[in-house]
mmCIF file of C-alpha atoms and ligand atoms in Angstrom:
data_model
loop_
_atom_site.group_PDB
_atom_site.id
_atom_site.type_symbol
_atom_site.label_atom_id
_atom_site.label_comp_id
_atom_site.label_asym_id
_atom_site.label_seq_id
_atom_site.Cartn_x
_atom_site.Cartn_y
_atom_site.Cartn_z
ATOM 1 C CA UNK A 327 23.699 -11.836 -3.639
ATOM 2 C CA UNK A 328 21.489 -9.343 -1.774
ATOM 3 C CA UNK A 329 19.014 -6.931 -3.348
ATOM 4 C CA UNK A 330 19.027 -3.151 -2.995
ATOM 5 C CA UNK A 331 16.464 -0.457 -3.786
ATOM 6 C CA UNK A 332 18.106 1.528 -6.601
ATOM 7 C CA UNK A 333 15.350 4.113 -6.999
ATOM 8 C CA UNK A 334 11.773 4.965 -6.060
ATOM 9 C CA UNK A 335 8.901 6.802 -7.759
ATOM 10 C CA UNK A 336 5.273 7.616 -7.048
ATOM 11 C CA UNK A 337 2.230 9.074 -8.721
ATOM 12 C CA UNK A 338 -1.214 10.141 -7.532
ATOM 13 C CA UNK A 339 -3.984 11.435 -9.785
ATOM 14 C CA UNK A 340 -4.580 15.221 -9.817
ATOM 15 C CA UNK A 341 -8.230 15.084 -8.755
ATOM 16 C CA UNK A 342 -8.626 15.779 -5.030
ATOM 17 C CA UNK A 343 -11.680 14.554 -3.092
ATOM 18 C CA UNK A 344 -11.921 16.392 0.232
ATOM 19 C CA UNK A 345 -13.906 15.544 3.346
ATOM 20 C CA UNK A 346 -16.140 18.506 2.475
ATOM 21 C CA UNK A 347 -16.888 16.838 -0.881
ATOM 22 C CA UNK A 348 -17.838 13.635 0.987
ATOM 23 C CA UNK A 349 -20.179 15.615 3.260
ATOM 24 C CA UNK A 350 -22.214 16.301 0.126
ATOM 25 C CA UNK A 351 -22.275 12.600 -0.865
ATOM 26 C CA UNK A 352 -23.055 10.690 2.375
ATOM 27 C CA UNK A 353 -24.108 11.496 5.929
ATOM 28 C CA UNK A 354 -20.707 12.279 7.403
ATOM 29 C CA UNK A 355 -18.649 15.248 8.527
ATOM 30 C CA UNK A 356 -15.137 16.552 8.091
ATOM 31 C CA UNK A 357 -14.625 16.389 11.875
ATOM 32 C CA UNK A 358 -15.777 12.725 12.127
ATOM 33 C CA UNK A 359 -13.480 11.636 9.297
ATOM 34 C CA UNK A 360 -10.510 13.612 10.608
ATOM 35 C CA UNK A 361 -10.906 12.467 14.219
ATOM 36 C CA UNK A 362 -11.624 8.810 13.469
ATOM 37 C CA UNK A 363 -9.226 8.302 10.554
ATOM 38 C CA UNK A 364 -6.803 11.253 10.216
ATOM 39 C CA UNK A 365 -7.723 11.626 6.536
ATOM 40 C CA UNK A 366 -8.305 15.125 5.092
ATOM 41 C CA UNK A 367 -8.379 14.340 1.379
ATOM 42 C CA UNK A 368 -7.657 11.577 -1.109
ATOM 43 C CA UNK A 369 -6.842 11.452 -4.829
ATOM 44 C CA UNK A 370 -9.321 9.923 -7.258
ATOM 45 C CA UNK A 371 -8.735 9.002 -10.916
ATOM 46 C CA UNK A 372 -10.317 10.927 -13.764
ATOM 47 C CA UNK A 373 -12.861 8.958 -15.744
ATOM 48 C CA UNK A 374 -10.970 6.670 -18.147
ATOM 49 C CA UNK A 375 -7.824 6.550 -15.974
ATOM 50 C CA UNK A 376 -6.997 2.992 -14.843
ATOM 51 C CA UNK A 377 -4.509 1.129 -12.644
ATOM 52 C CA UNK A 378 -1.875 0.732 -15.385
ATOM 53 C CA UNK A 379 -1.920 4.490 -16.081
ATOM 54 C CA UNK A 380 -0.947 5.213 -12.469
ATOM 55 C CA UNK A 381 1.530 2.315 -12.353
ATOM 56 C CA UNK A 382 3.374 3.521 -15.477
ATOM 57 C CA UNK A 383 3.846 7.050 -14.113
ATOM 58 C CA UNK A 384 5.275 5.720 -10.823
ATOM 59 C CA UNK A 385 7.426 3.133 -12.628
ATOM 60 C CA UNK A 386 8.916 5.697 -15.033
ATOM 61 C CA UNK A 387 9.880 7.916 -12.104
ATOM 62 C CA UNK A 388 11.460 4.983 -10.244
ATOM 63 C CA UNK A 389 13.420 3.924 -13.365
ATOM 64 C CA UNK A 390 14.686 7.476 -13.821
ATOM 65 C CA UNK A 391 15.768 7.705 -10.163
ATOM 66 C CA UNK A 392 17.461 4.289 -10.427
ATOM 67 C CA UNK A 393 19.085 5.164 -13.778
ATOM 68 C CA UNK A 394 17.873 1.846 -15.152
ATOM 69 C CA UNK A 395 16.460 1.525 -18.656
ATOM 70 C CA UNK A 396 13.170 -0.372 -19.195
ATOM 71 C CA UNK A 397 14.987 -2.902 -21.401
ATOM 72 C CA UNK A 398 17.190 -3.849 -18.422
ATOM 73 C CA UNK A 399 14.225 -5.014 -16.327
ATOM 74 C CA UNK A 400 14.007 -8.810 -15.902
ATOM 75 C CA UNK A 401 10.591 -8.994 -14.244
ATOM 76 C CA UNK A 402 7.740 -6.651 -13.329
ATOM 77 C CA UNK A 403 5.722 -7.461 -10.199
ATOM 78 C CA UNK A 404 2.598 -5.322 -9.876
ATOM 79 C CA UNK A 405 0.807 -5.497 -6.541
ATOM 80 C CA UNK A 406 -2.841 -4.583 -7.011
ATOM 81 C CA UNK A 407 -6.395 -5.689 -6.288
ATOM 82 C CA UNK A 408 -7.849 -3.221 -8.794
ATOM 83 C CA UNK A 409 -6.187 -4.110 -12.119
ATOM 84 C CA UNK A 410 -7.425 -2.624 -15.407
ATOM 85 C CA UNK A 411 -9.317 -5.844 -16.292
ATOM 86 C CA UNK A 412 -9.624 -9.343 -14.734
ATOM 87 C CA UNK A 413 -7.507 -10.686 -17.608
ATOM 88 C CA UNK A 414 -4.661 -10.263 -18.557
ATOM 89 C CA UNK A 415 -2.416 -9.241 -15.669
ATOM 90 C CA UNK A 416 -2.121 -5.445 -15.566
ATOM 91 C CA UNK A 417 1.661 -5.895 -15.212
ATOM 92 C CA UNK A 418 1.694 -7.044 -18.882
ATOM 93 C CA UNK A 419 0.082 -3.765 -19.993
ATOM 94 C CA UNK A 420 2.699 -1.893 -17.983
ATOM 95 C CA UNK A 421 5.483 -4.032 -19.494
ATOM 96 C CA UNK A 422 4.363 -3.167 -23.030
ATOM 97 C CA UNK A 423 3.873 0.547 -22.446
ATOM 98 C CA UNK A 424 7.187 0.935 -20.598
ATOM 99 C CA UNK A 425 9.027 -0.860 -23.418
ATOM 100 C CA UNK A 426 10.390 -3.399 -20.942
ATOM 101 C CA UNK A 427 10.816 -5.835 -23.810
ATOM 102 C CA UNK A 428 12.808 -8.486 -21.923
ATOM 103 C CA UNK A 429 10.699 -8.478 -18.757
ATOM 104 C CA UNK A 430 8.370 -11.170 -17.500
ATOM 105 C CA UNK A 431 5.312 -9.649 -15.847
ATOM 106 C CA UNK A 432 2.592 -10.683 -13.407
ATOM 107 C CA UNK A 433 0.269 -9.226 -10.784
ATOM 108 C CA UNK A 434 0.502 -9.983 -7.067
ATOM 109 C CA UNK A 435 -2.776 -10.051 -5.146
ATOM 110 C CA UNK A 436 -2.262 -9.531 -1.413
ATOM 111 C CA UNK A 437 -4.393 -6.407 -0.880
ATOM 112 C CA UNK A 438 -2.738 -3.800 1.370
ATOM 113 C CA UNK A 439 0.247 -6.130 1.935
ATOM 114 C CA UNK A 440 0.739 -6.491 -1.818
ATOM 115 C CA UNK A 441 3.761 -4.222 -2.062
ATOM 116 C CA UNK A 442 5.682 -6.032 0.699
ATOM 117 C CA UNK A 443 4.719 -9.422 -0.793
ATOM 118 C CA UNK A 444 5.993 -8.240 -4.210
ATOM 119 C CA UNK A 445 9.165 -6.803 -2.649
ATOM 120 C CA UNK A 446 9.801 -10.154 -0.924
ATOM 121 C CA UNK A 447 9.388 -12.038 -4.224
ATOM 122 C CA UNK A 448 11.593 -9.534 -6.046
ATOM 123 C CA UNK A 449 14.256 -9.920 -3.359
ATOM 124 C CA UNK A 450 14.279 -13.693 -3.927
ATOM 125 C CA UNK A 451 14.553 -13.214 -7.724
ATOM 126 C CA UNK A 452 17.630 -11.009 -7.270
ATOM 127 C CA UNK A 453 19.100 -13.520 -4.816
ATOM 128 C CA UNK A 454 18.602 -16.238 -7.436
ATOM 129 C CA UNK A 455 20.456 -14.329 -10.156
ATOM 130 C CA UNK A 456 18.195 -11.718 -11.767
ATOM 131 C CA UNK A 457 19.640 -8.221 -12.205
ATOM 132 C CA UNK A 458 16.693 -5.824 -12.091
ATOM 133 C CA UNK A 459 13.159 -6.237 -10.741
ATOM 134 C CA UNK A 460 10.517 -3.523 -10.993
ATOM 135 C CA UNK A 461 8.152 -3.706 -8.010
ATOM 136 C CA UNK A 462 4.991 -1.582 -8.218
ATOM 137 C CA UNK A 463 1.997 -1.049 -5.939
ATOM 138 C CA UNK A 464 -0.881 0.609 -7.799
ATOM 139 C CA UNK A 465 -4.565 0.865 -6.949
ATOM 140 C CA UNK A 466 -7.767 2.448 -8.174
ATOM 141 C CA UNK A 467 -9.699 1.776 -4.970
ATOM 142 C CA UNK A 468 -12.385 4.230 -6.115
ATOM 143 C CA UNK A 469 -13.484 1.573 -8.668
ATOM 144 C CA UNK A 470 -14.441 -0.924 -5.935
ATOM 145 C CA UNK A 471 -15.791 1.649 -3.465
ATOM 146 C CA UNK A 472 -19.501 1.974 -2.769
ATOM 147 C CA UNK A 473 -19.889 5.745 -2.784
ATOM 148 C CA UNK A 474 -23.128 5.446 -0.791
ATOM 149 C CA UNK A 475 -21.508 3.495 2.115
ATOM 150 C CA UNK A 476 -20.111 5.951 4.655
ATOM 151 C CA UNK A 477 -18.385 3.116 6.543
ATOM 152 C CA UNK A 478 -15.923 2.611 3.700
ATOM 153 C CA UNK A 479 -16.076 5.454 1.167
ATOM 154 C CA UNK A 480 -14.325 7.959 3.424
ATOM 155 C CA UNK A 481 -11.259 5.716 3.765
ATOM 156 C CA UNK A 482 -9.869 4.874 0.351
ATOM 157 C CA UNK A 483 -7.931 6.665 -2.378
ATOM 158 C CA UNK A 484 -6.107 5.997 -5.666
ATOM 159 C CA UNK A 485 -2.357 6.099 -6.306
ATOM 160 C CA UNK A 486 0.821 4.235 -7.200
ATOM 161 C CA UNK A 487 4.393 3.796 -6.031
ATOM 162 C CA UNK A 488 7.308 1.807 -7.427
ATOM 163 C CA UNK A 489 10.849 0.709 -6.642
ATOM 164 C CA UNK A 490 13.599 -0.740 -8.817
ATOM 165 C CA UNK A 491 15.502 -3.581 -7.176
ATOM 166 C CA UNK A 492 19.050 -4.372 -8.245
ATOM 167 C CA UNK A 493 22.098 -6.228 -6.902
ATOM 168 C CA UNK A 494 23.609 -4.882 -3.711
ATOM 169 C CA UNK A 495 27.310 -4.016 -3.896
ATOM 170 C CA UNK A 496 27.751 -2.673 -0.348
ATOM 171 C CA UNK A 497 25.893 -2.381 2.952
ATOM 172 C CA UNK A 498 22.702 -0.977 1.339
ATOM 173 C CA UNK A 499 20.304 -3.881 1.005
ATOM 174 C CA UNK A 500 16.947 -5.458 1.783
ATOM 175 C CA UNK A 501 17.740 -7.021 5.153
ATOM 176 C CA UNK A 502 14.603 -9.108 5.627
ATOM 177 C CA UNK A 503 11.007 -9.733 4.630
ATOM 178 C CA UNK A 504 8.363 -11.671 6.573
ATOM 179 C CA UNK A 505 4.964 -12.600 5.121
ATOM 180 C CA UNK A 506 1.842 -13.985 6.848
ATOM 181 C CA UNK A 507 -1.769 -14.871 6.057
ATOM 182 C CA UNK A 508 -4.851 -16.116 7.890
ATOM 183 C CA UNK A 509 -7.707 -16.923 5.512
ATOM 184 C CA UNK A 510 -9.972 -17.878 8.416
ATOM 185 C CA UNK A 511 -10.838 -14.182 8.739
ATOM 186 C CA UNK A 512 -11.097 -13.497 5.006
ATOM 187 C CA UNK A 513 -14.566 -11.998 5.540
ATOM 188 C CA UNK A 514 -13.265 -8.985 7.490
ATOM 189 C CA UNK A 515 -12.525 -7.103 4.257
ATOM 190 C CA UNK A 516 -13.737 -8.492 0.934
ATOM 191 C CA UNK A 517 -15.516 -7.874 -2.359
ATOM 192 C CA UNK A 518 -18.220 -10.579 -2.493
ATOM 193 C CA UNK A 519 -19.194 -10.540 -6.182
ATOM 194 C CA UNK A 520 -17.698 -10.334 -9.654
ATOM 195 C CA UNK A 521 -15.373 -13.352 -9.325
ATOM 196 C CA UNK A 522 -15.930 -17.046 -10.116
ATOM 197 C CA UNK A 523 -17.977 -17.601 -6.899
ATOM 198 C CA UNK A 524 -20.557 -15.002 -7.881
ATOM 199 C CA UNK A 525 -19.820 -13.888 -11.462
ATOM 200 C CA UNK A 526 -20.646 -10.419 -12.750
ATOM 201 C CA UNK A 527 -24.405 -10.023 -13.303
ATOM 202 C CA UNK A 528 -27.139 -7.406 -13.029
ATOM 203 C CA UNK A 529 -27.911 -8.817 -9.573
ATOM 204 C CA UNK A 530 -24.287 -8.396 -8.408
ATOM 205 C CA UNK A 531 -24.376 -4.796 -9.572
ATOM 206 C CA UNK A 532 -27.832 -3.965 -8.195
ATOM 207 C CA UNK A 533 -27.005 -5.422 -4.788
ATOM 208 C CA UNK A 534 -23.578 -3.789 -4.754
ATOM 209 C CA UNK A 535 -21.652 -7.040 -4.312
ATOM 210 C CA UNK A 536 -18.924 -5.697 -6.616
ATOM 211 C CA UNK A 537 -17.868 -3.228 -3.907
ATOM 212 C CA UNK A 538 -15.650 -3.547 -0.856
ATOM 213 C CA UNK A 539 -17.290 -4.678 2.412
ATOM 214 C CA UNK A 540 -15.516 -4.275 5.710
ATOM 215 C CA UNK A 541 -15.996 -4.900 9.413
ATOM 216 C CA UNK A 542 -14.002 -1.804 10.340
ATOM 217 C CA UNK A 543 -13.960 -2.049 14.102
ATOM 218 C CA UNK A 544 -12.760 -5.683 14.206
ATOM 219 C CA UNK A 545 -10.218 -4.953 11.485
ATOM 220 C CA UNK A 546 -8.900 -2.046 13.523
ATOM 221 C CA UNK A 547 -8.036 -4.198 16.545
ATOM 222 C CA UNK A 548 -6.425 -6.957 14.482
ATOM 223 C CA UNK A 549 -4.472 -4.344 12.494
ATOM 224 C CA UNK A 550 -2.822 -2.937 15.616
ATOM 225 C CA UNK A 551 -1.939 -6.421 16.901
ATOM 226 C CA UNK A 552 -0.599 -7.835 13.611
ATOM 227 C CA UNK A 553 1.446 -4.745 12.688
ATOM 228 C CA UNK A 554 3.064 -4.682 16.112
ATOM 229 C CA UNK A 555 3.811 -8.428 15.909
ATOM 230 C CA UNK A 556 5.164 -8.121 12.367
ATOM 231 C CA UNK A 557 7.496 -5.314 13.414
ATOM 232 C CA UNK A 558 8.825 -7.192 16.457
ATOM 233 C CA UNK A 559 9.434 -10.256 14.283
ATOM 234 C CA UNK A 560 11.357 -8.124 11.764
ATOM 235 C CA UNK A 561 13.438 -6.454 14.472
ATOM 236 C CA UNK A 562 14.274 -9.764 16.133
ATOM 237 C CA UNK A 563 15.381 -11.299 12.818
ATOM 238 C CA UNK A 564 17.885 -8.451 12.404
ATOM 239 C CA UNK A 565 19.076 -8.258 16.001
ATOM 240 C CA UNK A 566 17.458 -4.827 16.291
ATOM 241 C CA UNK A 567 15.366 -3.050 18.943
ATOM 242 C CA UNK A 568 12.723 -0.376 18.173
ATOM 243 C CA UNK A 569 15.275 2.401 18.934
ATOM 244 C CA UNK A 570 17.357 1.168 15.961
ATOM 245 C CA UNK A 571 14.581 2.133 13.529
ATOM 246 C CA UNK A 572 15.426 5.335 11.665
ATOM 247 C CA UNK A 573 12.088 5.502 9.847
ATOM 248 C CA UNK A 574 8.963 3.363 10.302
ATOM 249 C CA UNK A 575 6.697 3.235 7.244
ATOM 250 C CA UNK A 576 3.410 1.559 8.176
ATOM 251 C CA UNK A 577 0.555 0.839 5.789
ATOM 252 C CA UNK A 578 -1.475 4.051 5.779
ATOM 253 C CA UNK A 579 -4.892 2.811 6.928
ATOM 254 C CA UNK A 580 -5.959 4.985 9.846
ATOM 255 C CA UNK A 581 -3.888 7.442 11.895
ATOM 256 C CA UNK A 582 -5.269 5.920 15.109
ATOM 257 C CA UNK A 583 -3.924 2.506 14.072
ATOM 258 C CA UNK A 584 -0.536 4.040 13.217
ATOM 259 C CA UNK A 585 -0.352 5.932 16.519
ATOM 260 C CA UNK A 586 -1.333 2.856 18.546
ATOM 261 C CA UNK A 587 1.333 0.720 16.826
ATOM 262 C CA UNK A 588 4.000 3.444 17.175
ATOM 263 C CA UNK A 589 3.192 3.912 20.869
ATOM 264 C CA UNK A 590 3.394 0.171 21.564
ATOM 265 C CA UNK A 591 6.793 0.146 19.848
ATOM 266 C CA UNK A 592 7.885 3.245 21.739
ATOM 267 C CA UNK A 593 8.600 5.207 18.546
ATOM 268 C CA UNK A 594 8.582 8.993 18.602
ATOM 269 C CA UNK A 595 6.447 10.824 16.028
ATOM 270 C CA UNK A 596 9.354 11.969 13.865
ATOM 271 C CA UNK A 597 10.326 8.338 13.255
ATOM 272 C CA UNK A 598 6.928 7.463 11.761
ATOM 273 C CA UNK A 599 6.030 8.295 8.160
ATOM 274 C CA UNK A 600 2.422 9.431 7.851
ATOM 275 C CA UNK A 601 0.896 10.821 4.648
ATOM 276 C CA UNK A 602 -2.615 9.373 4.798
ATOM 277 C CA UNK A 603 -4.012 12.820 5.602
ATOM 278 C CA UNK A 604 -3.469 13.636 1.896
ATOM 279 C CA UNK A 605 -3.941 10.255 0.227
ATOM 280 C CA UNK A 606 -6.210 8.098 2.412
ATOM 281 C CA UNK A 607 -5.780 4.338 2.288
ATOM 282 C CA UNK A 608 -4.383 3.427 -1.148
ATOM 283 C CA UNK A 609 -4.009 -0.301 -0.348
ATOM 284 C CA UNK A 610 -0.953 -1.783 -2.112
ATOM 285 C CA UNK A 611 0.186 1.697 -3.184
ATOM 286 C CA UNK A 612 0.290 3.102 0.330
ATOM 287 C CA UNK A 613 3.787 2.003 1.434
ATOM 288 C CA UNK A 614 5.651 2.812 -1.819
ATOM 289 C CA UNK A 615 3.815 6.152 -2.034
ATOM 290 C CA UNK A 616 4.921 6.990 1.532
ATOM 291 C CA UNK A 617 8.440 5.626 0.919
ATOM 292 C CA UNK A 618 8.935 7.833 -2.137
ATOM 293 C CA UNK A 619 7.659 10.893 -0.264
ATOM 294 C CA UNK A 620 10.047 10.168 2.615
ATOM 295 C CA UNK A 621 12.925 10.071 0.120
ATOM 296 C CA UNK A 622 11.814 13.291 -1.597
ATOM 297 C CA UNK A 623 11.529 14.974 1.821
ATOM 298 C CA UNK A 624 15.077 13.901 2.758
ATOM 299 C CA UNK A 625 13.864 11.762 5.665
ATOM 300 C CA UNK A 626 15.916 8.720 4.595
ATOM 301 C CA UNK A 627 19.707 8.978 4.514
ATOM 302 C CA UNK A 628 22.414 6.548 3.573
ATOM 303 C CA UNK A 629 22.915 3.898 6.253
ATOM 304 C CA UNK A 630 19.413 4.409 7.710
ATOM 305 C CA UNK A 631 17.334 1.387 8.656
ATOM 306 C CA UNK A 632 13.785 1.632 7.319
ATOM 307 C CA UNK A 633 11.108 -0.735 8.614
ATOM 308 C CA UNK A 634 7.856 -1.248 6.696
ATOM 309 C CA UNK A 635 4.821 -3.060 8.110
ATOM 310 C CA UNK A 636 1.400 -3.756 6.643
ATOM 311 C CA UNK A 637 -1.878 -5.611 7.168
ATOM 312 C CA UNK A 638 -4.838 -6.038 4.877
ATOM 313 C CA UNK A 639 -7.554 -8.198 3.361
ATOM 314 C CA UNK A 640 -6.890 -11.910 3.438
ATOM 315 C CA UNK A 641 -6.143 -11.350 6.271
ATOM 316 C CA UNK A 642 -2.495 -10.756 5.409
ATOM 317 C CA UNK A 643 0.289 -9.052 7.330
ATOM 318 C CA UNK A 644 3.921 -8.487 6.468
ATOM 319 C CA UNK A 645 7.125 -6.593 7.177
ATOM 320 C CA UNK A 646 10.327 -5.564 5.434
ATOM 321 C CA UNK A 647 13.557 -4.056 6.743
ATOM 322 C CA UNK A 648 15.757 -2.136 4.327
ATOM 323 C CA UNK A 649 19.158 -0.645 5.017
ATOM 324 C CA UNK A 650 19.585 2.458 2.857
HETATM 325 O O1 UT7 B 848 -6.301 -1.501 4.706
HETATM 326 C C1 UT7 B 848 -7.155 -2.130 5.618
HETATM 327 C C2 UT7 B 848 -8.504 -1.522 5.479
HETATM 328 N N1 UT7 B 848 -9.277 -1.335 6.636
HETATM 329 C C3 UT7 B 848 -9.009 -0.557 7.688
HETATM 330 O O2 UT7 B 848 -7.943 -0.076 7.898
HETATM 331 C C4 UT7 B 848 -10.155 -0.292 8.610
HETATM 332 C C5 UT7 B 848 -9.782 -0.194 10.040
HETATM 333 N N2 UT7 B 848 -10.868 0.380 10.772
HETATM 334 C C6 UT7 B 848 -11.063 1.721 10.884
HETATM 335 O O3 UT7 B 848 -10.298 2.497 10.338
HETATM 336 C C7 UT7 B 848 -12.205 2.209 11.742
HETATM 337 O O4 UT7 B 848 -12.825 1.103 12.352
HETATM 338 C C8 UT7 B 848 -13.271 3.020 10.936
HETATM 339 C C9 UT7 B 848 -12.688 4.378 10.562
HETATM 340 C C10 UT7 B 848 -13.697 2.267 9.705
HETATM 341 C C11 UT7 B 848 -14.495 3.280 11.811
HETATM 342 O O5 UT7 B 848 -14.103 3.919 13.008
HETATM 343 P P1 UT7 B 848 -14.622 3.361 14.422
HETATM 344 O O6 UT7 B 848 -14.106 4.275 15.449
HETATM 345 O O7 UT7 B 848 -14.203 1.917 14.484
HETATM 346 O O8 UT7 B 848 -16.175 3.532 14.297
HETATM 347 P P2 UT7 B 848 -17.335 2.442 14.352
HETATM 348 O O9 UT7 B 848 -17.277 1.543 13.157
HETATM 349 O O10 UT7 B 848 -17.313 1.802 15.698
HETATM 350 O O11 UT7 B 848 -18.612 3.358 14.234
HETATM 351 C C12 UT7 B 848 -18.924 4.349 15.192
HETATM 352 C C13 UT7 B 848 -20.127 5.130 14.702
HETATM 353 C C14 UT7 B 848 -21.249 4.256 14.173
HETATM 354 O O12 UT7 B 848 -22.459 4.845 14.577
HETATM 355 P P3 UT7 B 848 -23.304 4.193 15.777
HETATM 356 O O13 UT7 B 848 -23.599 2.798 15.351
HETATM 357 O O14 UT7 B 848 -22.404 4.279 16.976
HETATM 358 O O15 UT7 B 848 -24.494 5.092 15.864
HETATM 359 C C15 UT7 B 848 -21.129 4.393 12.677
HETATM 360 O O16 UT7 B 848 -22.347 4.218 11.998
HETATM 361 O O17 UT7 B 848 -19.748 5.984 13.618
HETATM 362 C C16 UT7 B 848 -20.656 5.810 12.542
HETATM 363 N N3 UT7 B 848 -19.957 6.053 11.286
HETATM 364 C C17 UT7 B 848 -19.837 7.267 10.738
HETATM 365 N N4 UT7 B 848 -20.301 8.476 11.114
HETATM 366 C C18 UT7 B 848 -20.000 9.534 10.341
HETATM 367 C C19 UT7 B 848 -19.303 5.161 10.502
HETATM 368 N N5 UT7 B 848 -18.771 5.782 9.435
HETATM 369 C C20 UT7 B 848 -19.094 7.100 9.561
HETATM 370 C C21 UT7 B 848 -18.831 8.230 8.772
HETATM 371 N N6 UT7 B 848 -19.302 9.425 9.202
HETATM 372 N N7 UT7 B 848 -18.115 8.167 7.641
#
């Protein structure tokens, strides 16, 4: 039994933070951010708005599109690194508020690859007999961003996207998923404090160890290499060549990374989904947010082959191929 994406949904908070706003916060400029990253603006939560609030909005939209009722969901997999609280899993809060009374629920922590990791797990659950899996990517990256660090604060945004997986009855299906990790370079992108290694304390807060640290330039090079590799691996597994891709949905990290990967694959611009100019890097939410927009914009039609590829903290990298 194969799995199929029955419906998608997405949600981003209303509050817009532009590059001009950032010019007033750190020493940067609209032109630097636009040229080096491709980002014009990002969405940021209102005070009091948390990961589950975004996840629920996206999930409700995906359930509506899929015509599946919350009580028909068997399991909720929420990919996030910015849950409402360290305990319990934010997926449980979503389960309760959706009224998904029969569903098991847990969070998946794989940073920017989280959505593809969760999709891969959901695919296996359907293959092993479950009927409906709700897969969500939701992040409040603004909560772990140091708003005085210009190296990172211009990059990230908040948002959520979701898909409902069900049983495939025809050619529409998840064709493959491939997941990878290399913990040897875990210090490329990380949050040093606030966990069991360096628990929350005044010192953690004062020295900003509860915020994301990143070696951007090194990450950039590895991102291009791993996303290209992940895509070739996915294509090979399905007997495809780059020209068979109808739409490529890469993790929305930096437009220069996306262009470099697309060029290496020989993909023309119209085959690459890019929305990071409006949302920035929303980590695990980035691919489902872009996927839902592609559907709303009519860029994915029945029979199309959609390839997703991501990289992120861990370091992790991953791909998925879906036939629509
Ligand atoms: O989901 C995975 C998350 N991570 C990523 O995707 C990150 C991937 N990396 C990147 O996107 C890029 O490396 C960055 C956008 C982070 C940085 O771009 P870069 O072209 O690699 O710049 P750089 O780090 O080599 O820095 C160039 C200069 C430096 O100044 P000096 O040392 O040459 O004088 C930085 O201090 O740009 C400076 N700089 C800035 N200037 C204005 C760094 N951030 C800013 C800024 N505004 N916001």
